[in-house]
Short mmCIF file of C-alpha atoms in Angstrom, two decimals:
data_model
loop_
_atom_site.label_atom_id
_atom_site.label_comp_id
_atom_site.label_asym_id
_atom_site.label_seq_id
_atom_site.Cartn_x
_atom_site.Cartn_y
_atom_site.Cartn_z
CA UNK A 1 -9.39 24.00 15.05
CA UNK A 2 -6.48 26.22 16.13
CA UNK A 3 -4.70 23.35 17.89
CA UNK A 4 -4.65 21.47 14.57
CA UNK A 5 -3.17 24.33 12.54
CA UNK A 6 0.41 22.98 12.87
CA UNK A 7 -0.72 19.70 11.29
CA UNK A 8 -2.53 21.50 8.48
CA UNK A 9 0.55 23.64 7.86
CA UNK A 10 2.84 20.60 7.81
CA UNK A 11 0.49 18.78 5.42
CA UNK A 12 0.42 21.76 3.05
CA UNK A 13 4.22 21.96 3.01
CA UNK A 14 4.44 18.23 2.36
CA UNK A 15 2.00 18.50 -0.55
CA UNK A 16 3.99 21.36 -2.04
CA UNK A 17 7.29 19.49 -1.72
CA UNK A 18 5.83 16.30 -3.24
CA UNK A 19 4.32 18.14 -6.19
CA UNK A 20 7.63 19.93 -6.82
CA UNK A 21 9.54 16.65 -7.03
CA UNK A 22 11.76 17.64 -4.11
CA UNK A 23 14.41 15.08 -3.18
CA UNK A 24 15.21 15.06 0.54
CA UNK A 25 18.69 14.22 1.74
CA UNK A 26 19.10 12.45 5.07
CA UNK A 27 19.38 15.70 7.01
CA UNK A 28 16.21 17.12 5.48
CA UNK A 29 14.24 13.91 6.03
CA UNK A 30 15.41 13.89 9.65
CA UNK A 31 14.33 17.51 10.15
CA UNK A 32 10.84 16.80 8.76
CA UNK A 33 10.55 13.54 10.71
CA UNK A 34 11.52 15.13 14.03
CA UNK A 35 9.08 18.01 13.55
CA UNK A 36 6.22 15.64 12.74
CA UNK A 37 7.07 13.28 15.60
CA UNK A 38 7.05 16.20 18.05
CA UNK A 39 3.60 17.25 16.85
CA UNK A 40 2.21 13.72 17.03
CA UNK A 41 3.87 13.01 20.39
CA UNK A 42 2.02 15.98 21.91
CA UNK A 43 -1.35 15.09 20.35
CA UNK A 44 -1.62 11.27 20.45
CA UNK A 45 -1.48 9.84 23.96
CA UNK A 46 -0.87 6.17 22.98
CA UNK A 47 2.17 7.28 20.96
CA UNK A 48 3.50 9.37 23.83
CA UNK A 49 2.97 6.49 26.27
CA UNK A 50 4.86 4.02 24.10
CA UNK A 51 7.66 6.51 23.50
CA UNK A 52 8.05 7.26 27.21
CA UNK A 53 8.02 3.56 28.05
CA UNK A 54 11.02 3.23 25.74
CA UNK A 55 12.74 6.22 27.25
CA UNK A 56 12.24 8.38 24.17
CA UNK A 57 11.42 12.09 24.27
CA UNK A 58 11.40 14.22 21.07
CA UNK A 59 14.00 16.65 22.40
CA UNK A 60 16.39 13.77 23.11
CA UNK A 61 16.36 12.20 19.64
CA UNK A 62 19.48 12.39 17.51
CA UNK A 63 18.44 10.00 14.71
CA UNK A 64 15.10 9.66 12.88
CA UNK A 65 15.44 5.86 12.90
CA UNK A 66 14.99 5.98 16.69
CA UNK A 67 11.50 7.44 16.41
CA UNK A 68 9.28 4.82 18.09
CA UNK A 69 7.28 2.79 15.57
CA UNK A 70 3.84 1.74 16.77
CA UNK A 71 2.70 -1.77 15.82
CA UNK A 72 0.13 -1.68 13.03
CA UNK A 73 -2.15 -3.73 15.31
CA UNK A 74 -2.53 -0.68 17.57
CA UNK A 75 -4.74 0.89 14.90
CA UNK A 76 -7.29 -1.77 15.86
CA UNK A 77 -7.36 -0.96 19.55
CA UNK A 78 -6.73 2.80 19.65
CA UNK A 79 -7.83 5.87 17.72
CA UNK A 80 -4.35 6.85 16.54
CA UNK A 81 -5.35 10.23 15.19
CA UNK A 82 -5.02 13.93 15.96
CA UNK A 83 -8.46 14.52 14.45
CA UNK A 84 -11.50 15.20 16.59
CA UNK A 85 -14.61 13.21 15.59
CA UNK A 86 -16.18 16.21 13.85
CA UNK A 87 -13.15 16.62 11.55
CA UNK A 88 -13.12 13.01 10.37
CA UNK A 89 -14.48 12.90 6.84
CA UNK A 90 -13.11 9.47 5.83
CA UNK A 91 -11.96 6.31 7.50
CA UNK A 92 -10.02 3.51 5.81
CA UNK A 93 -10.39 0.09 7.36
CA UNK A 94 -7.95 -2.77 6.99
CA UNK A 95 -9.22 -5.85 5.21
CA UNK A 96 -10.00 -8.96 7.22
CA UNK A 97 -12.52 -11.59 8.08
CA UNK A 98 -15.75 -10.75 9.88
CA UNK A 99 -14.29 -12.21 13.10
CA UNK A 100 -11.35 -9.82 13.13
CA UNK A 101 -11.07 -6.33 14.54
CA UNK A 102 -10.04 -4.00 11.72
CA UNK A 103 -7.55 -1.17 11.79
CA UNK A 104 -8.95 2.35 11.41
CA UNK A 105 -7.10 5.19 9.71
CA UNK A 106 -9.02 8.45 10.02
CA UNK A 107 -8.73 11.26 7.46
CA UNK A 108 -9.96 14.82 7.08
CA UNK A 109 -10.21 16.93 3.93
CA UNK A 110 -6.61 18.14 4.27
CA UNK A 111 -5.40 14.62 5.01
CA UNK A 112 -7.14 13.24 1.92
CA UNK A 113 -5.59 15.92 -0.28
CA UNK A 114 -2.12 14.97 0.95
CA UNK A 115 -2.93 11.26 0.63
CA UNK A 116 -3.98 11.71 -3.00
CA UNK A 117 -0.99 13.93 -3.78
CA UNK A 118 1.32 11.28 -2.37
CA UNK A 119 -0.25 8.32 -4.16
CA UNK A 120 -0.65 10.08 -7.51
CA UNK A 121 2.92 11.36 -7.56
CA UNK A 122 4.58 8.01 -6.85
CA UNK A 123 2.11 6.11 -9.03
CA UNK A 124 2.82 8.40 -11.97
CA UNK A 125 6.55 7.97 -11.38
CA UNK A 126 6.31 4.18 -11.47
CA UNK A 127 3.27 3.28 -13.55
CA UNK A 128 1.27 5.82 -15.43
CA UNK A 129 1.26 6.79 -19.08
CA UNK A 130 -1.15 9.31 -20.62
CA UNK A 131 -2.91 6.92 -23.00
CA UNK A 132 -3.77 4.13 -20.55
CA UNK A 133 -7.37 3.11 -19.99
CA UNK A 134 -7.79 2.09 -16.34
CA UNK A 135 -9.63 -1.06 -15.27
CA UNK A 136 -9.93 -2.51 -11.76
CA UNK A 137 -11.00 -5.99 -10.68
CA UNK A 138 -12.14 -4.49 -7.37
CA UNK A 139 -15.42 -2.81 -6.46
CA UNK A 140 -15.58 0.97 -6.82
CA UNK A 141 -14.82 3.38 -4.00
CA UNK A 142 -18.55 4.10 -3.84
CA UNK A 143 -19.32 0.40 -3.29
CA UNK A 144 -16.41 -0.01 -0.83
CA UNK A 145 -16.08 3.43 0.82
CA UNK A 146 -13.76 2.25 3.59
CA UNK A 147 -11.25 0.58 1.26
CA UNK A 148 -8.04 2.53 0.72
CA UNK A 149 -7.29 0.29 -2.28
CA UNK A 150 -10.59 1.01 -4.03
CA UNK A 151 -10.05 4.73 -3.38
CA UNK A 152 -6.52 4.48 -4.75
CA UNK A 153 -7.66 2.77 -7.96
CA UNK A 154 -10.32 5.43 -8.43
CA UNK A 155 -7.86 8.24 -7.77
CA UNK A 156 -5.07 7.12 -10.11
CA UNK A 157 -7.50 6.74 -13.01
CA UNK A 158 -9.64 9.77 -12.21
CA UNK A 159 -8.59 11.75 -15.28
CA UNK A 160 -9.52 8.92 -17.66
CA UNK A 161 -12.19 7.34 -15.48
CA UNK A 162 -11.41 3.98 -13.89
CA UNK A 163 -13.84 1.22 -14.88
CA UNK A 164 -14.51 -1.11 -11.96
CA UNK A 165 -15.17 -4.75 -12.81
CA UNK A 166 -15.80 -6.01 -9.28
CA UNK A 167 -18.72 -5.83 -6.87
CA UNK A 168 -19.57 -6.45 -3.22
CA UNK A 169 -21.92 -9.30 -2.30
CA UNK A 170 -24.51 -9.24 0.50
CA UNK A 171 -21.93 -10.46 3.03
CA UNK A 172 -19.42 -7.77 2.13
CA UNK A 173 -17.11 -10.01 0.11
CA UNK A 174 -15.52 -8.82 -3.12
CA UNK A 175 -16.34 -10.63 -6.36
CA UNK A 176 -15.21 -10.30 -9.97
CA UNK A 177 -17.89 -10.17 -12.66
CA UNK A 178 -16.23 -12.68 -14.98
CA UNK A 179 -18.49 -12.28 -18.03
CA UNK A 180 -18.39 -8.49 -17.96
CA UNK A 181 -14.64 -8.45 -17.32
CA UNK A 182 -13.90 -10.77 -20.24
CA UNK A 183 -16.14 -8.76 -22.56
CA UNK A 184 -14.32 -5.57 -21.58
CA UNK A 185 -10.86 -7.07 -21.98
CA UNK A 186 -11.69 -8.63 -25.34
CA UNK A 187 -12.98 -5.33 -26.69
CA UNK A 188 -9.97 -3.24 -25.61
CA UNK A 189 -8.16 -1.74 -28.59
CA UNK A 190 -5.62 0.58 -26.91
CA UNK A 191 -3.18 0.03 -23.99
CA UNK A 192 -4.85 -0.64 -20.65
CA UNK A 193 -3.75 -0.89 -17.04
CA UNK A 194 -5.54 -3.79 -15.33
CA UNK A 195 -5.39 -3.45 -11.53
CA UNK A 196 -6.49 -5.82 -8.80
CA UNK A 197 -5.69 -7.89 -5.75
CA UNK A 198 -3.60 -11.00 -6.21
CA UNK A 199 -6.55 -13.23 -5.48
CA UNK A 200 -8.86 -11.42 -7.87
CA UNK A 201 -6.35 -12.25 -10.60
CA UNK A 202 -6.19 -15.87 -9.41
CA UNK A 203 -9.95 -16.22 -9.60
CA UNK A 204 -10.17 -14.57 -13.02
CA UNK A 205 -7.34 -16.68 -14.42
CA UNK A 206 -8.82 -19.88 -12.96
CA UNK A 207 -12.12 -19.04 -14.63
CA UNK A 208 -10.35 -18.43 -17.93
CA UNK A 209 -8.57 -21.77 -17.62
CA UNK A 210 -11.82 -23.62 -16.91
CA UNK A 211 -13.44 -21.98 -19.92
CA UNK A 212 -10.29 -22.37 -22.05
CA UNK A 213 -10.13 -18.65 -22.69
CA UNK A 214 -7.03 -16.70 -23.65
CA UNK A 215 -7.01 -12.98 -24.41
CA UNK A 216 -4.36 -10.86 -26.06
CA UNK A 217 -4.43 -7.49 -24.37
CA UNK A 218 -3.45 -4.54 -26.57
CA UNK A 219 0.27 -3.99 -27.04
CA UNK A 220 2.00 -2.09 -24.18
CA UNK A 221 -0.77 -2.92 -21.71
CA UNK A 222 0.26 -3.43 -18.10
CA UNK A 223 -1.01 -5.32 -15.06
CA UNK A 224 -0.71 -4.14 -11.45
CA UNK A 225 -1.40 -6.57 -8.64
CA UNK A 226 -1.49 -5.98 -4.91
CA UNK A 227 -2.43 -7.94 -1.83
CA UNK A 228 -1.30 -11.12 -0.10
CA UNK A 229 -2.45 -14.69 0.32
CA UNK A 230 -2.25 -15.40 4.04
CA UNK A 231 -5.48 -16.83 5.42
CA UNK A 232 -6.86 -18.06 2.09
CA UNK A 233 -7.27 -21.70 1.12
CA UNK A 234 -4.85 -21.60 -1.79
CA UNK A 235 -1.54 -19.82 -2.06
CA UNK A 236 -0.15 -19.05 -5.52
CA UNK A 237 3.56 -18.11 -5.60
CA UNK A 238 4.20 -14.85 -7.37
CA UNK A 239 6.21 -16.44 -10.18
CA UNK A 240 3.32 -18.81 -10.89
CA UNK A 241 0.73 -16.03 -10.82
CA UNK A 242 2.78 -13.99 -13.26
CA UNK A 243 3.22 -17.01 -15.52
CA UNK A 244 -0.56 -17.44 -15.60
CA UNK A 245 -1.00 -13.76 -16.43
CA UNK A 246 1.49 -14.07 -19.28
CA UNK A 247 -0.28 -17.13 -20.69
CA UNK A 248 -3.91 -16.00 -20.30
CA UNK A 249 -3.58 -12.25 -20.95
CA UNK A 250 -0.47 -12.19 -23.16
CA UNK A 251 1.34 -9.63 -21.00
CA UNK A 252 5.11 -9.75 -20.68
CA UNK A 253 6.46 -10.17 -17.15
CA UNK A 254 8.26 -6.83 -17.36
CA UNK A 255 4.81 -5.26 -17.82
CA UNK A 256 3.51 -6.79 -14.57
CA UNK A 257 3.96 -4.53 -11.56
CA UNK A 258 3.41 -5.15 -7.87
CA UNK A 259 2.32 -2.50 -5.37
CA UNK A 260 2.69 -2.66 -1.58
CA UNK A 261 0.52 -0.58 0.70
CA UNK A 262 -1.46 -0.59 3.92
CA UNK A 263 -4.61 1.13 5.05
CA UNK A 264 -2.57 2.55 7.93
CA UNK A 265 -0.18 4.34 5.55
CA UNK A 266 -0.52 7.30 3.18
CA UNK A 267 2.27 6.23 0.79
CA UNK A 268 2.85 3.10 -1.27
CA UNK A 269 5.86 1.14 -2.53
CA UNK A 270 6.30 -0.33 -6.01
CA UNK A 271 8.65 -3.00 -7.21
CA UNK A 272 11.57 -1.41 -8.99
CA UNK A 273 12.94 -4.42 -10.86
CA UNK A 274 14.89 -7.57 -10.20
CA UNK A 275 17.41 -8.38 -7.53
CA UNK A 276 19.02 -11.61 -6.45
CA UNK A 277 19.20 -13.65 -3.29
CA UNK A 278 20.21 -17.18 -2.35
CA UNK A 279 16.80 -18.70 -3.07
CA UNK A 280 15.38 -16.56 -5.85
CA UNK A 281 17.33 -15.28 -8.82
CA UNK A 282 14.56 -12.86 -9.76
CA UNK A 283 13.42 -11.33 -6.49
CA UNK A 284 11.28 -8.24 -6.99
CA UNK A 285 12.56 -5.26 -5.02
CA UNK A 286 10.32 -2.53 -3.61
CA UNK A 287 10.98 1.13 -2.93
CA UNK A 288 8.94 3.83 -1.19
CA UNK A 289 8.95 7.46 -2.40
CA UNK A 290 11.49 9.96 -1.00
CA UNK A 291 9.02 11.10 1.68
CA UNK A 292 8.72 7.57 3.12
CA UNK A 293 11.53 5.26 4.21
CA UNK A 294 11.46 1.54 4.98
CA UNK A 295 13.78 -0.29 7.35
CA UNK A 296 14.06 -4.06 7.81
CA UNK A 297 14.33 -4.68 11.54
CA UNK A 298 15.50 -7.69 13.51
CA UNK A 299 12.66 -8.80 15.84
CA UNK A 300 15.28 -9.97 18.35
CA UNK A 301 17.45 -6.85 18.57
CA UNK A 302 15.23 -4.09 17.17
CA UNK A 303 18.12 -2.97 14.96
CA UNK A 304 18.29 -2.86 11.19
CA UNK A 305 19.44 -6.14 9.67
CA UNK A 306 22.42 -6.46 7.33
CA UNK A 307 22.00 -6.59 3.57
CA UNK A 308 20.52 -9.91 2.47
CA UNK A 309 19.05 -10.69 5.89
CA UNK A 310 15.39 -11.15 6.79
CA UNK A 311 13.51 -9.03 9.30
CA UNK A 312 10.27 -7.14 9.88
CA UNK A 313 9.36 -4.14 7.75
CA UNK A 314 9.22 -0.80 9.58
CA UNK A 315 7.96 2.24 7.67
CA UNK A 316 8.43 5.96 8.30
CA UNK A 317 5.84 7.87 6.25
CA UNK A 318 5.93 11.68 6.31
CA UNK A 319 2.56 11.77 4.52
CA UNK A 320 0.97 10.20 7.62
CA UNK A 321 0.58 13.64 9.16
CA UNK A 322 -2.67 13.16 11.06
CA UNK A 323 -1.98 9.70 12.56
CA UNK A 324 1.49 8.29 13.34
CA UNK A 325 4.43 8.49 10.97
CA UNK A 326 6.34 5.38 12.13
CA UNK A 327 4.61 2.01 11.85
CA UNK A 328 5.94 -1.45 12.66
CA UNK A 329 4.37 -3.98 10.31
CA UNK A 330 4.17 -7.75 10.66
CA UNK A 331 5.49 -8.25 7.13
CA UNK A 332 8.76 -10.11 6.64
CA UNK A 333 11.22 -8.70 4.14
CA UNK A 334 14.79 -9.08 2.94
CA UNK A 335 16.92 -5.95 3.02
CA UNK A 336 18.54 -4.89 -0.25
CA UNK A 337 20.12 -1.54 0.65
CA UNK A 338 17.32 1.04 0.58
CA UNK A 339 15.00 -1.45 -1.16
CA UNK A 340 13.36 -4.59 0.15
CA UNK A 341 12.02 -7.92 -1.05
CA UNK A 342 8.70 -8.99 0.43
CA UNK A 343 8.61 -12.49 1.95
CA UNK A 344 5.17 -12.66 3.57
CA UNK A 345 3.49 -12.34 6.93
CA UNK A 346 5.21 -13.16 10.18
CA UNK A 347 4.00 -16.59 11.41
CA UNK A 348 0.91 -16.45 13.66
CA UNK A 349 0.03 -12.93 12.51
CA UNK A 350 -3.54 -12.18 11.58
CA UNK A 351 -4.20 -12.25 7.83
CA UNK A 352 -4.04 -8.80 6.28
CA UNK A 353 -4.45 -7.43 2.80
CA UNK A 354 -7.18 -6.46 0.42
CA UNK A 355 -7.14 -9.94 -1.12
CA UNK A 356 -8.95 -11.19 2.00
CA UNK A 357 -12.01 -9.38 0.71
CA UNK A 358 -12.11 -11.63 -2.33
CA UNK A 359 -14.32 -14.73 -2.43
CA UNK A 360 -12.26 -17.91 -2.53
CA UNK A 361 -13.61 -20.03 -5.35
CA UNK A 362 -10.81 -22.61 -5.40
#
């Protein structure tokens, strides 16, 4: 236990800073990042091996962006954690098909407290209002105990009590209970937040179209969708999905929010509004909280791309205290200053995202 005290102490300081609304400048973020990297370098052998192979030692770093980012796929092959088996109280697994090896992100009680502090703080900043009723198209955290998304949806609505409208079938796939969901939505009389994976919304909206059902959600209701499409039989562009939501649920597009997260992370990004690029006049731009930074990296050079260019998303998450703070994703993005526009998965990457848990009924 004593060898983990520095991690517990760092996690407690992070929780305090997040709750206080502290805004880190570049120098402060760098100081926190270097301290955490030094701790993780000494405790996680795969991280130390990768860093040394790249000629990186903590005492030689002069820029937090040079902290080695481990590929997210390494969470499938290695136990990237400082936690001994007896301290592991939770494990979040990445979504995927039954044939795929799934990433594992181990947590302890202290890690879960920081995780929930991080997600609640940034969620409240971007989404929450005190009179929302919370509904999720996913199964509950009890039904899907290894899903970080189900846990998130339970956590953000804990004060009001999130109502889960999904279930898990005998093969472990996620389903939406259409009849129950429609009854609940029709009976809502005050603003709600309806949360779910992109494909759970597709399946619900397709059912509503087949049955010629349209619902007017209460005024000021919002929708939050998350998850990708790669690996499913039908891809629905975001603008089309949002159009369907507007038509079938009578929710304005400005009241539709997108969240980006990974089981390997402890922080999430939310779209912050509209940007522009050459192909899309209404690109949605994402931003992480102050304790997590995203960089869009050229796969050829390993350097950050210029504004407006496409690269791979690399994330530095100070709330990832007990695993690794720097993660290289396989998600393509366009850089817009400190924000980014999601493009999709890098070609030939394995499908990832909670939407893979949803039955494809197309």
